[in-house]
PDB file of C-alpha atoms in Angstrom:
ATOM      1  CA  MET T1005    -244.146 -79.541  -1.700  1.00  0.00           C
ATOM      2  CA  ALA T1006    -245.160 -78.217   1.725  1.00  0.00           C
ATOM      3  CA  THR T1007    -244.194 -74.654   2.607  1.00  0.00           C
ATOM      4  CA  PRO T1008    -241.533 -74.612   5.364  1.00  0.00           C
ATOM      5  CA  LEU T1009    -242.839 -73.483   8.759  1.00  0.00           C
ATOM      6  CA  THR T1010    -241.459 -70.125   9.857  1.00  0.00           C
ATOM      7  CA  ILE T1011    -241.729 -67.602  12.691  1.00  0.00           C
ATOM      8  CA  ASN T1012    -241.416 -63.946  11.657  1.00  0.00           C
ATOM      9  CA  ASP T1013    -240.763 -60.932  13.876  1.00  0.00           C
ATOM     10  CA  GLU T1014    -244.454 -60.133  14.288  1.00  0.00           C
ATOM     11  CA  ASP T1015    -245.209 -63.753  15.223  1.00  0.00           C
ATOM     12  CA  PHE T1016    -242.465 -63.718  17.846  1.00  0.00           C
ATOM     13  CA  LEU T1017    -243.768 -60.511  19.426  1.00  0.00           C
ATOM     14  CA  LYS T1018    -247.350 -61.825  19.517  1.00  0.00           C
ATOM     15  CA  PHE T1019    -246.256 -65.051  21.118  1.00  0.00           C
ATOM     16  CA  ARG T1020    -243.942 -63.312  23.596  1.00  0.00           C
ATOM     17  CA  GLU T1021    -246.775 -61.075  24.839  1.00  0.00           C
ATOM     18  CA  PHE T1022    -249.190 -63.999  25.086  1.00  0.00           C
ATOM     19  CA  PHE T1023    -246.708 -66.202  26.976  1.00  0.00           C
ATOM     20  CA  TYR T1024    -245.869 -63.351  29.330  1.00  0.00           C
ATOM     21  CA  ARG T1025    -249.548 -62.819  30.182  1.00  0.00           C
ATOM     22  CA  LYS T1026    -249.980 -66.535  30.843  1.00  0.00           C
ATOM     23  CA  THR T1027    -246.797 -67.233  32.842  1.00  0.00           C
ATOM     24  CA  GLY T1028    -245.092 -63.976  33.814  1.00  0.00           C
ATOM     25  CA  ILE T1029    -242.004 -65.078  31.875  1.00  0.00           C
ATOM     26  CA  LEU T1030    -240.780 -62.505  29.369  1.00  0.00           C
ATOM     27  CA  PHE T1031    -238.455 -63.776  26.657  1.00  0.00           C
ATOM     28  CA  GLU T1032    -235.797 -61.255  25.654  1.00  0.00           C
ATOM     29  CA  ASP T1033    -234.718 -60.896  22.033  1.00  0.00           C
ATOM     30  CA  SER T1034    -231.613 -62.893  22.940  1.00  0.00           C
ATOM     31  CA  LYS T1035    -233.892 -65.927  23.501  1.00  0.00           C
ATOM     32  CA  ARG T1036    -235.360 -65.695  19.998  1.00  0.00           C
ATOM     33  CA  TYR T1037    -233.612 -68.800  18.668  1.00  0.00           C
ATOM     34  CA  PHE T1038    -234.667 -70.846  21.717  1.00  0.00           C
ATOM     35  CA  VAL T1039    -238.318 -69.724  21.389  1.00  0.00           C
ATOM     36  CA  ASP T1040    -238.519 -70.165  17.620  1.00  0.00           C
ATOM     37  CA  LYS T1041    -237.029 -73.641  17.772  1.00  0.00           C
ATOM     38  CA  ARG T1042    -239.565 -74.888  20.294  1.00  0.00           C
ATOM     39  CA  LEU T1043    -242.493 -73.207  18.593  1.00  0.00           C
ATOM     40  CA  LEU T1044    -241.572 -74.783  15.273  1.00  0.00           C
ATOM     41  CA  GLU T1045    -241.282 -78.193  16.958  1.00  0.00           C
ATOM     42  CA  ARG T1046    -244.787 -77.877  18.424  1.00  0.00           C
ATOM     43  CA  MET T1047    -246.212 -76.566  15.131  1.00  0.00           C
ATOM     44  CA  ALA T1048    -244.842 -79.638  13.374  1.00  0.00           C
ATOM     45  CA  VAL T1049    -246.139 -82.046  16.023  1.00  0.00           C
ATOM     46  CA  THR T1050    -249.640 -80.521  15.893  1.00  0.00           C
ATOM     47  CA  ALA T1051    -249.610 -80.459  12.065  1.00  0.00           C
ATOM     48  CA  SER T1052    -250.265 -76.712  12.031  1.00  0.00           C
ATOM     49  CA  GLU T1053    -250.192 -75.101   8.586  1.00  0.00           C
ATOM     50  CA  ASN T1054    -248.497 -71.954   9.869  1.00  0.00           C
ATOM     51  CA  PHE T1055    -247.936 -69.870  12.996  1.00  0.00           C
ATOM     52  CA  ARG T1056    -251.362 -68.235  12.735  1.00  0.00           C
ATOM     53  CA  SER T1057    -253.233 -71.553  12.863  1.00  0.00           C
ATOM     54  CA  TYR T1058    -251.056 -72.818  15.697  1.00  0.00           C
ATOM     55  CA  PHE T1059    -251.459 -69.600  17.688  1.00  0.00           C
ATOM     56  CA  THR T1060    -255.230 -69.697  17.245  1.00  0.00           C
ATOM     57  CA  MET T1061    -255.341 -73.258  18.552  1.00  0.00           C
ATOM     58  CA  LEU T1062    -253.019 -72.336  21.437  1.00  0.00           C
ATOM     59  CA  ARG T1063    -255.282 -69.514  22.589  1.00  0.00           C
ATOM     60  CA  PHE T1064    -258.670 -71.129  22.146  1.00  0.00           C
ATOM     61  CA  GLN T1065    -258.196 -74.874  22.692  1.00  0.00           C
ATOM     62  CA  ALA T1066    -260.808 -75.723  25.332  1.00  0.00           C
ATOM     63  CA  SER T1067    -258.682 -78.278  27.169  1.00  0.00           C
ATOM     64  CA  GLY T1068    -255.606 -76.047  27.356  1.00  0.00           C
ATOM     65  CA  GLU T1069    -253.526 -79.155  26.712  1.00  0.00           C
ATOM     66  CA  GLU T1070    -251.290 -77.623  24.047  1.00  0.00           C
ATOM     67  CA  LEU T1071    -250.605 -74.540  26.163  1.00  0.00           C
ATOM     68  CA  GLN T1072    -249.515 -76.739  29.068  1.00  0.00           C
ATOM     69  CA  THR T1073    -247.335 -78.817  26.744  1.00  0.00           C
ATOM     70  CA  LEU T1074    -245.721 -75.657  25.391  1.00  0.00           C
ATOM     71  CA  ILE T1075    -245.133 -74.314  28.914  1.00  0.00           C
ATOM     72  CA  ASN T1076    -243.452 -77.600  29.780  1.00  0.00           C
ATOM     73  CA  THR T1077    -241.258 -77.221  26.706  1.00  0.00           C
ATOM     74  CA  MET T1078    -240.357 -73.579  27.303  1.00  0.00           C
ATOM     75  CA  THR T1079    -239.459 -73.734  30.995  1.00  0.00           C
ATOM     76  CA  VAL T1080    -235.926 -74.670  32.014  1.00  0.00           C
ATOM     77  CA  ASN T1081    -235.474 -77.265  34.771  1.00  0.00           C
ATOM     78  CA  GLU T1082    -231.937 -77.920  35.893  1.00  0.00           C
ATOM     79  CA  THR T1083    -230.814 -78.316  39.479  1.00  0.00           C
ATOM     80  CA  TYR T1084    -229.038 -80.699  41.861  1.00  0.00           C
ATOM     81  CA  PHE T1085    -229.207 -81.867  45.468  1.00  0.00           C
ATOM     82  CA  PHE T1086    -228.022 -79.482  48.217  1.00  0.00           C
ATOM     83  CA  ARG T1087    -227.755 -76.501  45.877  1.00  0.00           C
ATOM     84  CA  GLU T1088    -226.963 -73.391  47.959  1.00  0.00           C
ATOM     85  CA  GLU T1089    -226.715 -75.637  51.013  1.00  0.00           C
ATOM     86  CA  TYR T1090    -226.068 -72.720  53.356  1.00  0.00           C
ATOM     87  CA  GLN T1091    -229.802 -71.933  53.218  1.00  0.00           C
ATOM     88  CA  PHE T1092    -230.612 -75.453  54.411  1.00  0.00           C
ATOM     89  CA  GLN T1093    -228.172 -74.861  57.271  1.00  0.00           C
ATOM     90  CA  CYS T1094    -230.003 -71.612  58.014  1.00  0.00           C
ATOM     91  CA  LEU T1095    -233.302 -73.499  58.000  1.00  0.00           C
ATOM     92  CA  VAL T1096    -232.291 -76.015  60.686  1.00  0.00           C
ATOM     93  CA  ASN T1097    -230.076 -73.722  62.767  1.00  0.00           C
ATOM     94  CA  SER T1098    -231.912 -70.382  62.701  1.00  0.00           C
ATOM     95  CA  MET T1099    -235.276 -70.148  60.952  1.00  0.00           C
ATOM     96  CA  LEU T1100    -236.915 -73.184  62.534  1.00  0.00           C
ATOM     97  CA  THR T1101    -235.555 -72.214  65.972  1.00  0.00           C
ATOM     98  CA  GLU T1102    -237.397 -68.910  65.727  1.00  0.00           C
ATOM     99  CA  ILE T1103    -240.558 -70.447  64.264  1.00  0.00           C
ATOM    100  CA  ILE T1104    -241.013 -73.104  66.970  1.00  0.00           C
ATOM    101  CA  ALA T1105    -240.455 -70.516  69.696  1.00  0.00           C
ATOM    102  CA  HIS T1106    -243.838 -69.057  68.667  1.00  0.00           C
ATOM    103  CA  ARG T1107    -245.611 -72.358  68.023  1.00  0.00           C
ATOM    104  CA  THR T1108    -247.147 -75.311  69.827  1.00  0.00           C
ATOM    105  CA  THR T1109    -246.481 -78.836  68.592  1.00  0.00           C
ATOM    106  CA  THR T1110    -250.155 -79.251  67.675  1.00  0.00           C
ATOM    107  CA  THR T1111    -249.695 -77.049  64.586  1.00  0.00           C
ATOM    108  CA  PRO T1112    -247.635 -78.484  61.709  1.00  0.00           C
ATOM    109  CA  ILE T1113    -244.655 -76.680  60.256  1.00  0.00           C
ATOM    110  CA  ARG T1114    -245.241 -76.105  56.545  1.00  0.00           C
ATOM    111  CA  ILE T1115    -242.439 -75.668  54.016  1.00  0.00           C
ATOM    112  CA  TRP T1116    -243.050 -74.779  50.365  1.00  0.00           C
ATOM    113  CA  SER T1117    -240.507 -75.365  47.601  1.00  0.00           C
ATOM    114  CA  VAL T1118    -241.323 -73.580  44.333  1.00  0.00           C
ATOM    115  CA  PRO T1119    -240.465 -74.268  41.584  1.00  0.00           C
ATOM    116  CA  SER T1120    -240.044 -77.944  42.317  1.00  0.00           C
ATOM    117  CA  SER T1121    -238.100 -78.693  39.139  1.00  0.00           C
ATOM    118  CA  SER T1122    -237.399 -82.439  39.218  1.00  0.00           C
ATOM    119  CA  GLY T1123    -237.578 -82.637  43.010  1.00  0.00           C
ATOM    120  CA  GLU T1124    -233.986 -82.191  44.151  1.00  0.00           C
ATOM    121  CA  GLU T1125    -234.822 -79.224  46.361  1.00  0.00           C
ATOM    122  CA  PRO T1126    -237.856 -80.562  48.286  1.00  0.00           C
ATOM    123  CA  TYR T1127    -236.301 -84.005  48.727  1.00  0.00           C
ATOM    124  CA  GLY T1128    -233.073 -82.307  49.760  1.00  0.00           C
ATOM    125  CA  ILE T1129    -234.975 -80.333  52.419  1.00  0.00           C
ATOM    126  CA  ALA T1130    -236.490 -83.567  53.723  1.00  0.00           C
ATOM    127  CA  ILE T1131    -233.059 -85.217  53.925  1.00  0.00           C
ATOM    128  CA  TYR T1132    -231.595 -82.186  55.671  1.00  0.00           C
ATOM    129  CA  LEU T1133    -234.320 -82.158  58.293  1.00  0.00           C
ATOM    130  CA  LEU T1134    -233.912 -85.881  58.923  1.00  0.00           C
ATOM    131  CA  GLU T1135    -230.158 -85.596  59.272  1.00  0.00           C
ATOM    132  CA  TYR T1136    -229.550 -82.250  60.907  1.00  0.00           C
ATOM    133  CA  TRP T1137    -232.623 -80.994  62.776  1.00  0.00           C
ATOM    134  CA  SER T1138    -232.536 -82.564  66.208  1.00  0.00           C
ATOM    135  CA  GLN T1139    -236.132 -81.567  67.059  1.00  0.00           C
ATOM    136  CA  LEU T1140    -237.763 -83.149  64.029  1.00  0.00           C
ATOM    137  CA  SER T1141    -239.260 -85.984  66.090  1.00  0.00           C
ATOM    138  CA  ASP T1142    -241.216 -83.417  68.148  1.00  0.00           C
ATOM    139  CA  TRP T1143    -242.907 -81.758  65.169  1.00  0.00           C
ATOM    140  CA  ASP T1144    -245.171 -82.591  62.271  1.00  0.00           C
ATOM    141  CA  VAL T1145    -243.553 -81.146  59.128  1.00  0.00           C
ATOM    142  CA  GLU T1146    -245.338 -80.840  55.790  1.00  0.00           C
ATOM    143  CA  ILE T1147    -243.291 -80.279  52.623  1.00  0.00           C
ATOM    144  CA  ILE T1148    -245.186 -79.106  49.545  1.00  0.00           C
ATOM    145  CA  SER T1149    -243.482 -78.498  46.224  1.00  0.00           C
ATOM    146  CA  SER T1150    -245.002 -76.833  43.154  1.00  0.00           C
ATOM    147  CA  ASP T1151    -244.197 -76.092  39.540  1.00  0.00           C
ATOM    148  CA  ILE T1152    -245.974 -74.834  36.431  1.00  0.00           C
ATOM    149  CA  ASP T1153    -244.516 -77.719  34.386  1.00  0.00           C
ATOM    150  CA  THR T1154    -246.656 -80.856  34.713  1.00  0.00           C
ATOM    151  CA  SER T1155    -244.088 -83.128  33.075  1.00  0.00           C
ATOM    152  CA  ILE T1156    -241.373 -82.086  35.529  1.00  0.00           C
ATOM    153  CA  LEU T1157    -243.786 -82.698  38.424  1.00  0.00           C
ATOM    154  CA  ASN T1158    -244.259 -86.274  37.217  1.00  0.00           C
ATOM    155  CA  ARG T1159    -240.489 -86.706  37.088  1.00  0.00           C
ATOM    156  CA  ALA T1160    -240.194 -85.307  40.603  1.00  0.00           C
ATOM    157  CA  ARG T1161    -242.748 -87.775  41.945  1.00  0.00           C
ATOM    158  CA  GLN T1162    -240.696 -90.638  40.479  1.00  0.00           C
ATOM    159  CA  GLY T1163    -237.532 -89.475  42.251  1.00  0.00           C
ATOM    160  CA  HIS T1164    -235.132 -90.872  39.640  1.00  0.00           C
ATOM    161  CA  TYR T1165    -231.803 -89.021  39.339  1.00  0.00           C
ATOM    162  CA  SER T1166    -228.636 -88.918  37.266  1.00  0.00           C
ATOM    163  CA  PRO T1167    -225.157 -89.041  38.831  1.00  0.00           C
ATOM    164  CA  ARG T1168    -224.846 -85.312  38.087  1.00  0.00           C
ATOM    165  CA  ALA T1169    -227.917 -84.491  40.192  1.00  0.00           C
ATOM    166  CA  VAL T1170    -226.521 -86.285  43.268  1.00  0.00           C
ATOM    167  CA  GLN T1171    -222.840 -85.369  42.820  1.00  0.00           C
ATOM    168  CA  TYR T1172    -222.739 -83.069  45.858  1.00  0.00           C
ATOM    169  CA  LEU T1173    -224.480 -85.460  48.238  1.00  0.00           C
ATOM    170  CA  PRO T1174    -222.182 -87.100  50.788  1.00  0.00           C
ATOM    171  CA  ALA T1175    -221.754 -90.806  50.003  1.00  0.00           C
ATOM    172  CA  THR T1176    -223.293 -91.740  53.364  1.00  0.00           C
ATOM    173  CA  LEU T1177    -226.537 -89.917  52.499  1.00  0.00           C
ATOM    174  CA  LEU T1178    -226.586 -91.267  48.951  1.00  0.00           C
ATOM    175  CA  ASN T1179    -226.349 -94.823  50.292  1.00  0.00           C
ATOM    176  CA  LYS T1180    -228.890 -94.133  53.034  1.00  0.00           C
ATOM    177  CA  TYR T1181    -231.679 -92.535  50.995  1.00  0.00           C
ATOM    178  CA  PHE T1182    -231.171 -93.882  47.445  1.00  0.00           C
ATOM    179  CA  HIS T1183    -230.685 -97.188  45.708  1.00  0.00           C
ATOM    180  CA  ARG T1184    -228.821 -97.730  42.468  1.00  0.00           C
ATOM    181  CA  ASP T1185    -230.910 -98.305  39.333  1.00  0.00           C
ATOM    182  CA  GLY T1186    -228.473 -98.901  36.489  1.00  0.00           C
ATOM    183  CA  GLU T1187    -226.687 -95.607  35.889  1.00  0.00           C
ATOM    184  CA  TYR T1188    -229.276 -93.715  37.928  1.00  0.00           C
ATOM    185  CA  PHE T1189    -230.282 -93.334  41.572  1.00  0.00           C
ATOM    186  CA  GLN T1190    -233.819 -93.872  42.901  1.00  0.00           C
ATOM    187  CA  ILE T1191    -234.804 -92.013  46.066  1.00  0.00           C
ATOM    188  CA  ASN T1192    -236.545 -94.231  48.622  1.00  0.00           C
ATOM    189  CA  LYS T1193    -240.331 -94.442  48.889  1.00  0.00           C
ATOM    190  CA  GLU T1194    -240.455 -92.920  52.385  1.00  0.00           C
ATOM    191  CA  LEU T1195    -239.008 -89.686  51.062  1.00  0.00           C
ATOM    192  CA  ARG T1196    -241.178 -89.730  47.947  1.00  0.00           C
ATOM    193  CA  ASP T1197    -244.222 -90.040  50.197  1.00  0.00           C
ATOM    194  CA  ALA T1198    -242.973 -87.187  52.403  1.00  0.00           C
ATOM    195  CA  VAL T1199    -243.368 -84.536  49.678  1.00  0.00           C
ATOM    196  CA  GLU T1200    -246.650 -83.414  48.125  1.00  0.00           C
ATOM    197  CA  PHE T1201    -246.304 -82.103  44.566  1.00  0.00           C
ATOM    198  CA  THR T1202    -248.807 -79.636  43.111  1.00  0.00           C
ATOM    199  CA  ARG T1203    -249.088 -77.557  39.937  1.00  0.00           C
ATOM    200  CA  VAL T1204    -249.174 -73.791  40.374  1.00  0.00           C
ATOM    201  CA  ASN T1205    -248.580 -70.732  38.221  1.00  0.00           C
ATOM    202  CA  VAL T1206    -247.061 -68.233  40.649  1.00  0.00           C
ATOM    203  CA  THR T1207    -248.227 -65.287  38.539  1.00  0.00           C
ATOM    204  CA  ASP T1208    -251.860 -66.417  38.752  1.00  0.00           C
ATOM    205  CA  ALA T1209    -253.311 -64.784  41.867  1.00  0.00           C
ATOM    206  CA  ALA T1210    -256.294 -67.161  41.991  1.00  0.00           C
ATOM    207  CA  GLU T1211    -254.047 -70.242  41.966  1.00  0.00           C
ATOM    208  CA  MET T1212    -251.738 -68.724  44.555  1.00  0.00           C
ATOM    209  CA  ARG T1213    -254.635 -68.101  46.941  1.00  0.00           C
ATOM    210  CA  LEU T1214    -254.996 -71.879  47.229  1.00  0.00           C
ATOM    211  CA  HIS T1215    -251.551 -72.028  48.852  1.00  0.00           C
ATOM    212  CA  ARG T1216    -251.537 -70.619  52.379  1.00  0.00           C
ATOM    213  CA  TYR T1217    -250.164 -70.965  55.929  1.00  0.00           C
ATOM    214  CA  PHE T1218    -246.516 -71.631  55.133  1.00  0.00           C
ATOM    215  CA  ASP T1219    -243.681 -71.052  57.583  1.00  0.00           C
ATOM    216  CA  VAL T1220    -240.825 -71.204  55.081  1.00  0.00           C
ATOM    217  CA  ILE T1221    -240.819 -70.736  51.305  1.00  0.00           C
ATOM    218  CA  PHE T1222    -237.876 -71.631  49.094  1.00  0.00           C
ATOM    219  CA  CYS T1223    -238.197 -69.746  45.795  1.00  0.00           C
ATOM    220  CA  ARG T1224    -234.718 -69.754  44.358  1.00  0.00           C
ATOM    221  CA  ASN T1225    -233.725 -68.555  40.889  1.00  0.00           C
ATOM    222  CA  LEU T1226    -237.285 -68.175  39.598  1.00  0.00           C
ATOM    223  CA  LEU T1227    -237.983 -64.455  39.870  1.00  0.00           C
ATOM    224  CA  ILE T1228    -234.963 -63.651  37.691  1.00  0.00           C
ATOM    225  CA  TYR T1229    -237.045 -64.821  34.715  1.00  0.00           C
ATOM    226  CA  PHE T1230    -239.801 -62.258  35.409  1.00  0.00           C
ATOM    227  CA  ASP T1231    -240.052 -58.558  34.695  1.00  0.00           C
ATOM    228  CA  ASP T1232    -240.388 -56.024  37.526  1.00  0.00           C
ATOM    229  CA  LEU T1233    -244.201 -56.057  37.612  1.00  0.00           C
ATOM    230  CA  SER T1234    -244.464 -59.854  37.688  1.00  0.00           C
ATOM    231  CA  ARG T1235    -241.757 -60.058  40.369  1.00  0.00           C
ATOM    232  CA  LYS T1236    -243.628 -57.583  42.568  1.00  0.00           C
ATOM    233  CA  GLN T1237    -246.984 -59.331  42.133  1.00  0.00           C
ATOM    234  CA  THR T1238    -245.459 -62.746  42.825  1.00  0.00           C
ATOM    235  CA  ALA T1239    -243.657 -61.441  45.909  1.00  0.00           C
ATOM    236  CA  GLU T1240    -246.964 -60.108  47.241  1.00  0.00           C
ATOM    237  CA  SER T1241    -248.583 -63.513  46.672  1.00  0.00           C
ATOM    238  CA  PHE T1242    -245.769 -65.201  48.592  1.00  0.00           C
ATOM    239  CA  TYR T1243    -246.216 -62.665  51.385  1.00  0.00           C
ATOM    240  CA  ASP T1244    -249.891 -63.603  51.631  1.00  0.00           C
ATOM    241  CA  ALA T1245    -248.991 -67.304  51.602  1.00  0.00           C
ATOM    242  CA  LEU T1246    -246.719 -66.987  54.636  1.00  0.00           C
ATOM    243  CA  ASN T1247    -247.733 -67.171  58.264  1.00  0.00           C
ATOM    244  CA  PRO T1248    -246.717 -64.148  60.379  1.00  0.00           C
ATOM    245  CA  GLY T1249    -243.006 -64.514  61.112  1.00  0.00           C
ATOM    246  CA  GLY T1250    -242.549 -66.822  58.116  1.00  0.00           C
ATOM    247  CA  PHE T1251    -239.447 -66.730  55.918  1.00  0.00           C
ATOM    248  CA  ILE T1252    -238.705 -66.777  52.200  1.00  0.00           C
ATOM    249  CA  CYS T1253    -235.363 -67.803  50.699  1.00  0.00           C
ATOM    250  CA  LEU T1254    -234.313 -66.491  47.285  1.00  0.00           C
ATOM    251  CA  GLY T1255    -231.395 -67.412  45.016  1.00  0.00           C
ATOM    252  CA  HIS T1256    -227.973 -65.934  45.759  1.00  0.00           C
ATOM    253  CA  SER T1257    -228.271 -63.419  42.913  1.00  0.00           C
ATOM    254  CA  GLU T1258    -231.774 -62.265  43.909  1.00  0.00           C
ATOM    255  CA  SER T1259    -232.747 -59.582  46.423  1.00  0.00           C
ATOM    256  CA  MET T1260    -236.238 -59.117  47.818  1.00  0.00           C
ATOM    257  CA  SER T1261    -235.259 -55.585  48.885  1.00  0.00           C
ATOM    258  CA  ARG T1262    -235.227 -54.597  45.200  1.00  0.00           C
ATOM    259  CA  ILE T1263    -238.633 -56.206  44.596  1.00  0.00           C
ATOM    260  CA  SER T1264    -240.882 -55.450  47.570  1.00  0.00           C
ATOM    261  CA  ALA T1265    -240.753 -53.484  50.821  1.00  0.00           C
ATOM    262  CA  LEU T1266    -243.183 -55.861  52.537  1.00  0.00           C
ATOM    263  CA  PHE T1267    -240.508 -58.165  53.904  1.00  0.00           C
ATOM    264  CA  ARG T1268    -237.984 -57.646  56.678  1.00  0.00           C
ATOM    265  CA  VAL T1269    -234.359 -58.493  55.858  1.00  0.00           C
ATOM    266  CA  ARG T1270    -232.927 -61.041  58.313  1.00  0.00           C
ATOM    267  CA  LYS T1271    -229.176 -61.617  58.435  1.00  0.00           C
ATOM    268  CA  PHE T1272    -228.596 -64.945  60.116  1.00  0.00           C
ATOM    269  CA  PRO T1273    -225.094 -66.427  60.541  1.00  0.00           C
ATOM    270  CA  GLU T1274    -225.704 -68.831  57.658  1.00  0.00           C
ATOM    271  CA  ALA T1275    -227.659 -66.712  55.156  1.00  0.00           C
ATOM    272  CA  ILE T1276    -229.669 -63.578  54.401  1.00  0.00           C
ATOM    273  CA  VAL T1277    -233.379 -64.387  54.165  1.00  0.00           C
ATOM    274  CA  TYR T1278    -236.603 -62.364  54.170  1.00  0.00           C
ATOM    275  CA  GLN T1279    -239.327 -62.433  56.795  1.00  0.00           C
ATOM    276  CA  LYS T1280    -242.983 -61.529  56.995  1.00  0.00           C
ATOM    277  CA  PRO T1281    -243.182 -59.432  60.186  1.00  0.00           C
ATOM    278  CA  TRP T1282    -244.741 -60.936  63.265  1.00  0.00           C
ATOM    279  CA  GLY T1283    -248.198 -59.624  64.092  1.00  0.00           C
ATOM    280  CA  VAL T1284    -249.195 -59.196  60.436  1.00  0.00           C
ATOM    281  CA  LYS T1285    -252.000 -61.404  59.123  1.00  0.00           C
TER     282      LYS T1285
END
């Protein structure tokens, strides 16, 4: 009879440190059941004899396939269209007004949504621009969306959503940009083509250097999963990714002022956002 697979305290601590170094996400003791459950599932799927053999494979597998699969399993992806809509209102009414005042129409406006989750945020930005930004026809806008989870990126590219994900969309917009597919809603091809999805680990400085020249970054409810050091390093990478005068939007419970002094706090009528000062490269 096979010995049951288990995760002991030492195993958990080893894995927690390893996962933190790879992703910047630090699992508290309160997440122990969640972590153990998913580790045991992957150990069973990979036919590992015990945690030690699985952990050895995880660290040294040349392809990195199992690590990516585990990251996909461990990261939480739950969102919906027009979440924290007031920031979208701030985008079209305040941020873009200031950005285009310092820009010619020959240079595209670049917006980065990270993490992408299943695509509700970047597609929601595209819809908001189409519906509510009167100057869209005068500008070339690029929307890029990134995530560490490759499986969720594939879902985002498909643009297939449950009724729960679209529950806060006005019926007029749901009918305009989606078609019914059984119990689900499929976003139209024009919008799917309007967003470029890429994989990125925001705590990996080398990967982050590939993402540059953004005017607006939406990074909402991600940094809360990091410890102070990872938050600070990630904030500095976002700072480098922004053009001078560019903005970053965080989740309602997050404050850049507690993370980094690099950004200027901007209090617009619609929302508080954070800006890379003009004149800084």
